[in-house]
């Protein structure tokens, strides 16, 4: 069972969207220079369908996107939750921030609008770095379209 430690409204993780970010714990990736080491612990509340429903209702029309932050220990659970969210609020966009460089086998991207891939590596920087190993994709017609450039400013 996936667990989450908290949730908050964010504006930068998904460009042009007001996102409800759900911060999922038990991250298996152990990146050096992890920005949130507490997310590596198996702590928090169970991320059930009821929990998601409660959180979405709380923010109601204030959000345009729900963003699952993490969940690499059980990616197929993320997929199931995305299917659930689409079934109850088809207009809400769905994003997933994964720390893995590749998608899991048989993962169905059609339930998502955005997916970020790649662990955080300090020497390459995050999505706003021109050297980053991370990629941010928009899903269009079941294809991953690289939109990482939206986070980046050109080198002067
Ligand atoms: S993926 Fe994110 S939360 Fe997980 S170890 Fe890496 S930086 Fe930390």
mmCIF file of C-alpha atoms and ligand atoms in Angstrom:
data_model
loop_
_atom_site.group_PDB
_atom_site.id
_atom_site.type_symbol
_atom_site.label_atom_id
_atom_site.label_comp_id
_atom_site.label_asym_id
_atom_site.label_seq_id
_atom_site.Cartn_x
_atom_site.Cartn_y
_atom_site.Cartn_z
ATOM 1 C CA UNK A 1 0.000 0.000 0.000
ATOM 2 C CA UNK A 2 1.346 3.412 -0.955
ATOM 3 C CA UNK A 3 1.558 5.978 1.818
ATOM 4 C CA UNK A 4 1.770 9.761 1.711
ATOM 5 C CA UNK A 5 3.126 12.175 4.254
ATOM 6 C CA UNK A 6 1.347 15.334 3.169
ATOM 7 C CA UNK A 7 -0.094 17.255 0.262
ATOM 8 C CA UNK A 8 0.093 20.834 -0.909
ATOM 9 C CA UNK A 9 -0.790 23.157 -3.747
ATOM 10 C CA UNK A 10 2.108 23.798 -6.121
ATOM 11 C CA UNK A 11 2.513 25.927 -9.230
ATOM 12 C CA UNK A 12 5.904 25.024 -10.648
ATOM 13 C CA UNK A 13 5.875 21.215 -10.863
ATOM 14 C CA UNK A 14 3.448 21.191 -13.798
ATOM 15 C CA UNK A 15 3.656 24.303 -16.002
ATOM 16 C CA UNK A 16 0.389 26.218 -16.471
ATOM 17 C CA UNK A 17 -1.463 24.076 -13.918
ATOM 18 C CA UNK A 18 -2.481 24.538 -10.303
ATOM 19 C CA UNK A 19 -1.478 21.163 -8.940
ATOM 20 C CA UNK A 20 -2.355 19.267 -5.839
ATOM 21 C CA UNK A 21 0.921 17.508 -5.063
ATOM 22 C CA UNK A 22 0.668 14.336 -2.990
ATOM 23 C CA UNK A 23 4.030 13.518 -1.416
ATOM 24 C CA UNK A 24 4.431 9.746 -1.324
ATOM 25 C CA UNK A 25 6.831 8.075 1.112
ATOM 26 C CA UNK A 26 8.915 4.857 1.026
ATOM 27 C CA UNK A 27 10.942 6.074 -1.966
ATOM 28 C CA UNK A 28 13.311 3.229 -2.922
ATOM 29 C CA UNK A 29 15.762 5.312 -4.936
ATOM 30 C CA UNK A 30 18.097 6.717 -2.296
ATOM 31 C CA UNK A 31 19.429 9.558 -4.456
ATOM 32 C CA UNK A 32 22.575 11.214 -3.161
ATOM 33 C CA UNK A 33 21.627 14.761 -2.102
ATOM 34 C CA UNK A 34 17.966 13.732 -1.790
ATOM 35 C CA UNK A 35 15.905 16.918 -1.359
ATOM 36 C CA UNK A 36 13.455 15.240 1.069
ATOM 37 C CA UNK A 37 15.100 12.352 2.991
ATOM 38 C CA UNK A 38 11.927 11.805 5.025
ATOM 39 C CA UNK A 39 10.302 10.515 1.829
ATOM 40 C CA UNK A 40 12.659 7.544 1.940
ATOM 41 C CA UNK A 41 10.990 6.299 5.138
ATOM 42 C CA UNK A 42 7.951 4.030 5.205
ATOM 43 C CA UNK A 43 5.777 6.557 7.040
ATOM 44 C CA UNK A 44 2.516 8.430 6.624
ATOM 45 C CA UNK A 45 -1.105 7.748 5.802
ATOM 46 C CA UNK A 46 -2.424 5.054 3.477
ATOM 47 C CA UNK A 47 -3.054 6.459 0.018
ATOM 48 C CA UNK A 48 -6.424 4.841 -0.548
ATOM 49 C CA UNK A 49 -9.075 5.859 -3.050
ATOM 50 C CA UNK A 50 -11.075 7.292 -0.141
ATOM 51 C CA UNK A 51 -8.095 9.405 0.947
ATOM 52 C CA UNK A 52 -7.705 10.782 -2.581
ATOM 53 C CA UNK A 53 -11.404 11.510 -2.831
ATOM 54 C CA UNK A 54 -11.299 13.380 0.475
ATOM 55 C CA UNK A 55 -8.318 15.487 -0.588
ATOM 56 C CA UNK A 56 -9.742 16.288 -4.023
ATOM 57 C CA UNK A 57 -13.081 17.333 -2.506
ATOM 58 C CA UNK A 58 -11.249 19.569 -0.047
ATOM 59 C CA UNK A 59 -9.693 21.598 -2.866
ATOM 60 C CA UNK A 60 -12.562 21.111 -5.297
ATOM 61 C CA UNK A 61 -12.272 23.688 -8.094
ATOM 62 C CA UNK A 62 -9.084 25.319 -6.851
ATOM 63 C CA UNK A 63 -6.925 22.755 -8.638
ATOM 64 C CA UNK A 64 -6.514 21.754 -12.280
ATOM 65 C CA UNK A 65 -4.119 18.856 -11.811
ATOM 66 C CA UNK A 66 -3.252 16.158 -9.312
ATOM 67 C CA UNK A 67 0.428 15.317 -9.110
ATOM 68 C CA UNK A 68 1.654 12.078 -7.544
ATOM 69 C CA UNK A 69 5.133 12.830 -6.203
ATOM 70 C CA UNK A 70 6.940 9.495 -5.954
ATOM 71 C CA UNK A 71 5.489 6.023 -5.615
ATOM 72 C CA UNK A 72 8.322 4.163 -7.348
ATOM 73 C CA UNK A 73 8.010 1.303 -4.869
ATOM 74 C CA UNK A 74 4.586 0.470 -6.357
ATOM 75 C CA UNK A 75 4.185 2.137 -9.756
ATOM 76 C CA UNK A 76 1.225 0.018 -10.758
ATOM 77 C CA UNK A 77 -0.605 1.387 -7.710
ATOM 78 C CA UNK A 78 0.038 4.866 -9.109
ATOM 79 C CA UNK A 79 -1.495 3.722 -12.390
ATOM 80 C CA UNK A 80 -4.560 2.366 -10.555
ATOM 81 C CA UNK A 81 -4.975 5.644 -8.660
ATOM 82 C CA UNK A 82 -4.697 7.584 -11.926
ATOM 83 C CA UNK A 83 -7.466 5.422 -13.403
ATOM 84 C CA UNK A 84 -9.560 6.102 -10.305
ATOM 85 C CA UNK A 85 -9.026 9.881 -10.463
ATOM 86 C CA UNK A 86 -9.897 9.952 -14.185
ATOM 87 C CA UNK A 87 -13.087 8.028 -13.421
ATOM 88 C CA UNK A 88 -14.305 10.484 -10.781
ATOM 89 C CA UNK A 89 -13.005 13.770 -12.230
ATOM 90 C CA UNK A 90 -12.250 13.357 -15.940
ATOM 91 C CA UNK A 91 -11.306 17.030 -16.345
ATOM 92 C CA UNK A 92 -8.598 16.962 -13.685
ATOM 93 C CA UNK A 93 -5.186 16.453 -15.246
ATOM 94 C CA UNK A 94 -2.908 13.804 -13.786
ATOM 95 C CA UNK A 95 0.853 14.032 -13.375
ATOM 96 C CA UNK A 96 3.371 11.585 -11.966
ATOM 97 C CA UNK A 97 6.841 12.505 -10.741
ATOM 98 C CA UNK A 98 8.908 9.315 -10.856
ATOM 99 C CA UNK A 99 12.527 9.118 -9.749
ATOM 100 C CA UNK A 100 13.328 6.340 -12.189
ATOM 101 C CA UNK A 101 14.952 7.080 -15.513
ATOM 102 C CA UNK A 102 12.611 4.735 -17.390
ATOM 103 C CA UNK A 103 8.976 3.778 -17.046
ATOM 104 C CA UNK A 104 8.199 0.362 -15.556
ATOM 105 C CA UNK A 105 7.363 -2.415 -18.013
ATOM 106 C CA UNK A 106 3.730 -2.452 -19.154
ATOM 107 C CA UNK A 107 3.046 0.896 -17.501
ATOM 108 C CA UNK A 108 0.112 2.564 -19.244
ATOM 109 C CA UNK A 109 0.781 6.229 -19.898
ATOM 110 C CA UNK A 110 -2.660 6.831 -21.388
ATOM 111 C CA UNK A 111 -4.085 7.569 -17.931
ATOM 112 C CA UNK A 112 -1.650 10.440 -17.409
ATOM 113 C CA UNK A 113 -1.272 13.941 -18.815
ATOM 114 C CA UNK A 114 2.290 14.527 -17.605
ATOM 115 C CA UNK A 115 5.142 12.325 -16.420
ATOM 116 C CA UNK A 116 8.521 13.367 -15.042
ATOM 117 C CA UNK A 117 11.301 10.777 -15.106
ATOM 118 C CA UNK A 118 14.782 10.680 -13.608
ATOM 119 C CA UNK A 119 16.418 10.691 -10.184
ATOM 120 C CA UNK A 120 17.862 13.866 -8.739
ATOM 121 C CA UNK A 121 21.594 14.067 -9.388
ATOM 122 C CA UNK A 122 23.202 17.101 -7.821
ATOM 123 C CA UNK A 123 25.886 17.511 -10.473
ATOM 124 C CA UNK A 124 23.282 17.653 -13.256
ATOM 125 C CA UNK A 125 20.653 19.622 -11.380
ATOM 126 C CA UNK A 126 16.873 19.541 -11.495
ATOM 127 C CA UNK A 127 14.501 20.170 -14.384
ATOM 128 C CA UNK A 128 15.513 23.823 -14.586
ATOM 129 C CA UNK A 129 19.129 22.916 -15.330
ATOM 130 C CA UNK A 130 20.255 22.653 -18.956
ATOM 131 C CA UNK A 131 22.432 19.706 -17.886
ATOM 132 C CA UNK A 132 19.687 17.782 -16.115
ATOM 133 C CA UNK A 133 19.250 14.034 -16.495
ATOM 134 C CA UNK A 134 15.547 14.457 -15.648
ATOM 135 C CA UNK A 135 12.845 14.712 -18.301
ATOM 136 C CA UNK A 136 9.364 16.169 -18.140
ATOM 137 C CA UNK A 137 6.905 14.762 -20.644
ATOM 138 C CA UNK A 138 3.443 15.683 -21.776
ATOM 139 C CA UNK A 139 1.356 12.709 -22.902
ATOM 140 C CA UNK A 140 -0.276 13.317 -26.271
ATOM 141 C CA UNK A 141 -1.964 10.488 -28.171
ATOM 142 C CA UNK A 142 -0.285 7.934 -25.914
ATOM 143 C CA UNK A 143 3.180 9.322 -26.734
ATOM 144 C CA UNK A 144 5.711 10.938 -24.425
ATOM 145 C CA UNK A 145 6.492 14.428 -25.702
ATOM 146 C CA UNK A 146 9.557 15.962 -24.083
ATOM 147 C CA UNK A 147 8.627 19.356 -22.606
ATOM 148 C CA UNK A 148 11.585 19.750 -20.251
ATOM 149 C CA UNK A 149 12.479 22.993 -21.993
ATOM 150 C CA UNK A 150 9.488 24.637 -20.263
ATOM 151 C CA UNK A 151 11.492 24.617 -17.022
ATOM 152 C CA UNK A 152 14.709 25.946 -18.459
ATOM 153 C CA UNK A 153 16.224 29.262 -19.272
ATOM 154 C CA UNK A 154 18.864 29.480 -21.950
ATOM 155 C CA UNK A 155 22.481 29.874 -20.890
ATOM 156 C CA UNK A 156 23.610 33.454 -21.181
HETATM 157 S S1 LIG B 1 13.567 10.186 -5.934
HETATM 158 FE FE1 LIG B 1 13.274 12.080 -4.748
HETATM 159 S S2 LIG B 1 12.584 11.417 -2.713
HETATM 160 FE FE2 LIG B 1 13.454 9.613 -3.743
HETATM 161 S S3 LIG B 1 15.581 9.555 -3.010
HETATM 162 FE FE3 LIG B 1 15.553 10.639 -4.978
HETATM 163 S S4 LIG B 1 15.376 12.831 -4.425
HETATM 164 FE FE4 LIG B 1 14.803 11.604 -2.598
#
